[in-house]
Amino acid sequence: MTQRRSRRPSDADTDPNQEYSASTAQREMTKTLRARVSREDTEVRMASQSRSAHPSLTSLIERDAPLQAHSMLVLMYGPFQAEMIPEEGQGVASWLKECVRKHGIPSLLRFDYRRRAQVFRRDQFQPWLEPLLTQIPG
């Protein structure tokens, strides 16, 4: 003899597995959204702190300030490159002016602080570099 199970109408209307799946999916989506917003907030906060704590290349040139520790400035020419050493204490504008006088305008310029490199092509930096270099006495 086989035993038959009868379905109750309430079981047919609501499936507990479906409810669990929907609520789990909603929680996962909310958690993912929160994590993404939190990560974006952190990135924005770090970028603004980086800008305020570490001056940009243009501000270093305008003030003829020396590079800070953990910073690097490299001018890339065809067969060689010139690198500014932060420990020498020379101003960025003075060093740039000296390099441009000796070797001409480089093809690439690389500036970074703690491995966050910014690389500029000649057509990107030449419009703002030339006026700044002519303003600095030397």
PDB file of C-alpha atoms in Angstrom:
ATOM      1  CA  MET A   1       0.000   0.000   0.000  1.00  0.00           C
ATOM      2  CA  THR A   2       1.205   3.395  -0.892  1.00  0.00           C
ATOM      3  CA  GLN A   3       0.637   6.325   1.283  1.00  0.00           C
ATOM      4  CA  ARG A   4      -0.555   9.570  -0.265  1.00  0.00           C
ATOM      5  CA  ARG A   5       0.251  12.935   1.133  1.00  0.00           C
ATOM      6  CA  SER A   6      -2.206  15.623   0.612  1.00  0.00           C
ATOM      7  CA  ARG A   7      -1.047  19.144  -0.032  1.00  0.00           C
ATOM      8  CA  ARG A   8      -2.428  21.851   2.056  1.00  0.00           C
ATOM      9  CA  PRO A   9      -3.435  25.014   0.252  1.00  0.00           C
ATOM     10  CA  SER A  10      -1.041  27.109   2.350  1.00  0.00           C
ATOM     11  CA  ASP A  11       1.950  25.032   1.147  1.00  0.00           C
ATOM     12  CA  ALA A  12       1.029  25.603  -2.467  1.00  0.00           C
ATOM     13  CA  ASP A  13       0.698  29.373  -2.064  1.00  0.00           C
ATOM     14  CA  THR A  14       3.986  30.057  -0.286  1.00  0.00           C
ATOM     15  CA  ASP A  15       7.132  28.114  -0.887  1.00  0.00           C
ATOM     16  CA  PRO A  16       9.610  28.663   1.986  1.00  0.00           C
ATOM     17  CA  ASN A  17      12.573  28.085  -0.350  1.00  0.00           C
ATOM     18  CA  GLN A  18      11.389  30.869  -2.644  1.00  0.00           C
ATOM     19  CA  GLU A  19      11.048  33.293   0.258  1.00  0.00           C
ATOM     20  CA  TYR A  20      14.501  32.416   1.516  1.00  0.00           C
ATOM     21  CA  SER A  21      16.041  32.838  -1.919  1.00  0.00           C
ATOM     22  CA  ALA A  22      14.460  36.237  -2.467  1.00  0.00           C
ATOM     23  CA  SER A  23      15.462  37.546   0.945  1.00  0.00           C
ATOM     24  CA  THR A  24      18.982  36.153   0.567  1.00  0.00           C
ATOM     25  CA  ALA A  25      19.343  37.770  -2.830  1.00  0.00           C
ATOM     26  CA  GLN A  26      18.100  41.089  -1.403  1.00  0.00           C
ATOM     27  CA  ARG A  27      20.588  40.903   1.490  1.00  0.00           C
ATOM     28  CA  GLU A  28      23.457  40.068  -0.844  1.00  0.00           C
ATOM     29  CA  MET A  29      22.546  42.942  -3.148  1.00  0.00           C
ATOM     30  CA  THR A  30      22.350  45.356  -0.191  1.00  0.00           C
ATOM     31  CA  LYS A  31      25.680  44.109   1.167  1.00  0.00           C
ATOM     32  CA  THR A  32      27.325  44.484  -2.252  1.00  0.00           C
ATOM     33  CA  LEU A  33      25.921  47.981  -2.663  1.00  0.00           C
ATOM     34  CA  ARG A  34      27.120  49.001   0.817  1.00  0.00           C
ATOM     35  CA  ALA A  35      30.596  47.634   0.103  1.00  0.00           C
ATOM     36  CA  ARG A  36      30.798  49.480  -3.228  1.00  0.00           C
ATOM     37  CA  VAL A  37      29.654  52.787  -1.681  1.00  0.00           C
ATOM     38  CA  SER A  38      32.094  52.354   1.199  1.00  0.00           C
ATOM     39  CA  ARG A  39      34.960  51.602  -1.225  1.00  0.00           C
ATOM     40  CA  GLU A  40      34.084  54.649  -3.358  1.00  0.00           C
ATOM     41  CA  ASP A  41      33.955  56.863  -0.248  1.00  0.00           C
ATOM     42  CA  THR A  42      37.347  55.572   0.835  1.00  0.00           C
ATOM     43  CA  GLU A  43      38.850  56.204  -2.614  1.00  0.00           C
ATOM     44  CA  VAL A  44      37.494  59.761  -2.709  1.00  0.00           C
ATOM     45  CA  ARG A  45      38.739  60.454   0.820  1.00  0.00           C
ATOM     46  CA  MET A  46      42.204  59.053   0.024  1.00  0.00           C
ATOM     47  CA  ALA A  47      42.425  61.056  -3.199  1.00  0.00           C
ATOM     48  CA  SER A  48      41.532  64.305  -1.445  1.00  0.00           C
ATOM     49  CA  GLN A  49      44.007  63.584   1.358  1.00  0.00           C
ATOM     50  CA  SER A  50      46.672  62.770  -1.221  1.00  0.00           C
ATOM     51  CA  ARG A  51      46.039  66.053  -3.033  1.00  0.00           C
ATOM     52  CA  SER A  52      46.156  68.108   0.154  1.00  0.00           C
ATOM     53  CA  ALA A  53      49.109  66.344   1.802  1.00  0.00           C
ATOM     54  CA  HIS A  54      51.289  66.050  -1.277  1.00  0.00           C
ATOM     55  CA  PRO A  55      51.539  69.025  -3.593  1.00  0.00           C
ATOM     56  CA  SER A  56      50.988  68.584  -7.277  1.00  0.00           C
ATOM     57  CA  LEU A  57      53.778  68.918  -9.780  1.00  0.00           C
ATOM     58  CA  THR A  58      52.542  72.312 -10.949  1.00  0.00           C
ATOM     59  CA  SER A  59      52.512  73.703  -7.398  1.00  0.00           C
ATOM     60  CA  LEU A  60      56.055  72.396  -6.846  1.00  0.00           C
ATOM     61  CA  ILE A  61      57.156  74.155 -10.037  1.00  0.00           C
ATOM     62  CA  GLU A  62      55.358  77.395  -9.153  1.00  0.00           C
ATOM     63  CA  ARG A  63      57.037  77.504  -5.736  1.00  0.00           C
ATOM     64  CA  ASP A  64      60.346  76.046  -7.009  1.00  0.00           C
ATOM     65  CA  ALA A  65      60.073  73.658  -4.060  1.00  0.00           C
ATOM     66  CA  PRO A  66      62.206  70.531  -3.712  1.00  0.00           C
ATOM     67  CA  LEU A  67      60.723  67.073  -4.160  1.00  0.00           C
ATOM     68  CA  GLN A  68      59.526  65.398  -1.008  1.00  0.00           C
ATOM     69  CA  ALA A  69      60.847  62.038   0.158  1.00  0.00           C
ATOM     70  CA  HIS A  70      59.285  59.077  -1.668  1.00  0.00           C
ATOM     71  CA  SER A  71      58.655  61.266  -4.727  1.00  0.00           C
ATOM     72  CA  MET A  72      60.198  60.894  -8.148  1.00  0.00           C
ATOM     73  CA  LEU A  73      60.453  63.113 -11.191  1.00  0.00           C
ATOM     74  CA  VAL A  74      61.832  61.669 -14.401  1.00  0.00           C
ATOM     75  CA  LEU A  75      62.219  63.323 -17.790  1.00  0.00           C
ATOM     76  CA  MET A  76      62.307  60.754 -20.571  1.00  0.00           C
ATOM     77  CA  TYR A  77      64.227  61.598 -23.691  1.00  0.00           C
ATOM     78  CA  GLY A  78      64.789  59.254 -26.640  1.00  0.00           C
ATOM     79  CA  PRO A  79      68.072  57.532 -25.737  1.00  0.00           C
ATOM     80  CA  PHE A  80      68.233  58.458 -22.012  1.00  0.00           C
ATOM     81  CA  GLN A  81      66.299  59.805 -19.059  1.00  0.00           C
ATOM     82  CA  ALA A  82      67.034  62.377 -16.365  1.00  0.00           C
ATOM     83  CA  GLU A  83      65.870  61.696 -12.814  1.00  0.00           C
ATOM     84  CA  MET A  84      65.568  64.274 -10.067  1.00  0.00           C
ATOM     85  CA  ILE A  85      66.757  63.056  -6.681  1.00  0.00           C
ATOM     86  CA  PRO A  86      64.662  64.362  -3.747  1.00  0.00           C
ATOM     87  CA  GLU A  87      67.559  64.393  -1.272  1.00  0.00           C
ATOM     88  CA  GLU A  88      69.501  67.073  -3.182  1.00  0.00           C
ATOM     89  CA  GLY A  89      67.087  69.814  -2.085  1.00  0.00           C
ATOM     90  CA  GLN A  90      67.095  71.561  -5.473  1.00  0.00           C
ATOM     91  CA  GLY A  91      63.842  73.206  -6.534  1.00  0.00           C
ATOM     92  CA  VAL A  92      61.758  71.389  -9.131  1.00  0.00           C
ATOM     93  CA  ALA A  93      61.495  74.439 -11.422  1.00  0.00           C
ATOM     94  CA  SER A  94      65.233  75.099 -11.277  1.00  0.00           C
ATOM     95  CA  TRP A  95      66.005  71.477 -12.094  1.00  0.00           C
ATOM     96  CA  LEU A  96      63.483  71.390 -14.955  1.00  0.00           C
ATOM     97  CA  LYS A  97      64.826  74.629 -16.367  1.00  0.00           C
ATOM     98  CA  GLU A  98      68.388  73.279 -16.266  1.00  0.00           C
ATOM     99  CA  CYS A  99      67.382  70.014 -17.990  1.00  0.00           C
ATOM    100  CA  VAL A 100      65.365  71.803 -20.684  1.00  0.00           C
ATOM    101  CA  ARG A 101      68.295  74.186 -21.296  1.00  0.00           C
ATOM    102  CA  LYS A 102      70.738  71.252 -21.646  1.00  0.00           C
ATOM    103  CA  HIS A 103      68.637  68.647 -23.456  1.00  0.00           C
ATOM    104  CA  GLY A 104      65.485  70.361 -24.723  1.00  0.00           C
ATOM    105  CA  ILE A 105      61.909  69.437 -23.917  1.00  0.00           C
ATOM    106  CA  PRO A 106      61.521  65.715 -23.103  1.00  0.00           C
ATOM    107  CA  SER A 107      59.043  63.419 -24.781  1.00  0.00           C
ATOM    108  CA  LEU A 108      57.586  62.091 -21.522  1.00  0.00           C
ATOM    109  CA  LEU A 109      57.471  63.332 -17.953  1.00  0.00           C
ATOM    110  CA  ARG A 110      56.843  61.001 -15.025  1.00  0.00           C
ATOM    111  CA  PHE A 111      55.947  62.251 -11.559  1.00  0.00           C
ATOM    112  CA  ASP A 112      54.869  60.049  -8.701  1.00  0.00           C
ATOM    113  CA  TYR A 113      54.509  59.813  -4.987  1.00  0.00           C
ATOM    114  CA  ARG A 114      54.774  56.354  -3.416  1.00  0.00           C
ATOM    115  CA  ARG A 115      54.267  54.445  -6.657  1.00  0.00           C
ATOM    116  CA  ARG A 116      51.265  56.456  -7.867  1.00  0.00           C
ATOM    117  CA  ALA A 117      52.799  57.405 -11.158  1.00  0.00           C
ATOM    118  CA  GLN A 118      51.500  60.149 -13.386  1.00  0.00           C
ATOM    119  CA  VAL A 119      52.936  60.024 -16.891  1.00  0.00           C
ATOM    120  CA  PHE A 120      52.441  62.957 -19.241  1.00  0.00           C
ATOM    121  CA  ARG A 121      53.195  63.125 -22.968  1.00  0.00           C
ATOM    122  CA  ARG A 122      54.887  66.212 -24.386  1.00  0.00           C
ATOM    123  CA  ASP A 123      51.617  67.557 -25.820  1.00  0.00           C
ATOM    124  CA  GLN A 124      50.058  67.275 -22.337  1.00  0.00           C
ATOM    125  CA  PHE A 125      52.750  69.036 -20.276  1.00  0.00           C
ATOM    126  CA  GLN A 126      54.330  71.466 -22.745  1.00  0.00           C
ATOM    127  CA  PRO A 127      51.459  74.047 -22.605  1.00  0.00           C
ATOM    128  CA  TRP A 128      51.729  74.423 -18.821  1.00  0.00           C
ATOM    129  CA  LEU A 129      55.463  73.728 -18.437  1.00  0.00           C
ATOM    130  CA  GLU A 130      56.846  76.412 -20.744  1.00  0.00           C
ATOM    131  CA  PRO A 131      55.026  79.392 -19.134  1.00  0.00           C
ATOM    132  CA  LEU A 132      55.965  78.228 -15.648  1.00  0.00           C
ATOM    133  CA  LEU A 133      59.627  77.890 -16.609  1.00  0.00           C
ATOM    134  CA  THR A 134      59.749  81.399 -18.087  1.00  0.00           C
ATOM    135  CA  GLN A 135      58.237  82.857 -14.877  1.00  0.00           C
ATOM    136  CA  ILE A 136      60.922  81.350 -12.627  1.00  0.00           C
ATOM    137  CA  PRO A 137      64.062  83.524 -12.416  1.00  0.00           C
ATOM    138  CA  GLY A 138      67.207  81.678 -13.174  1.00  0.00           C
TER     139      GLY A 138
END
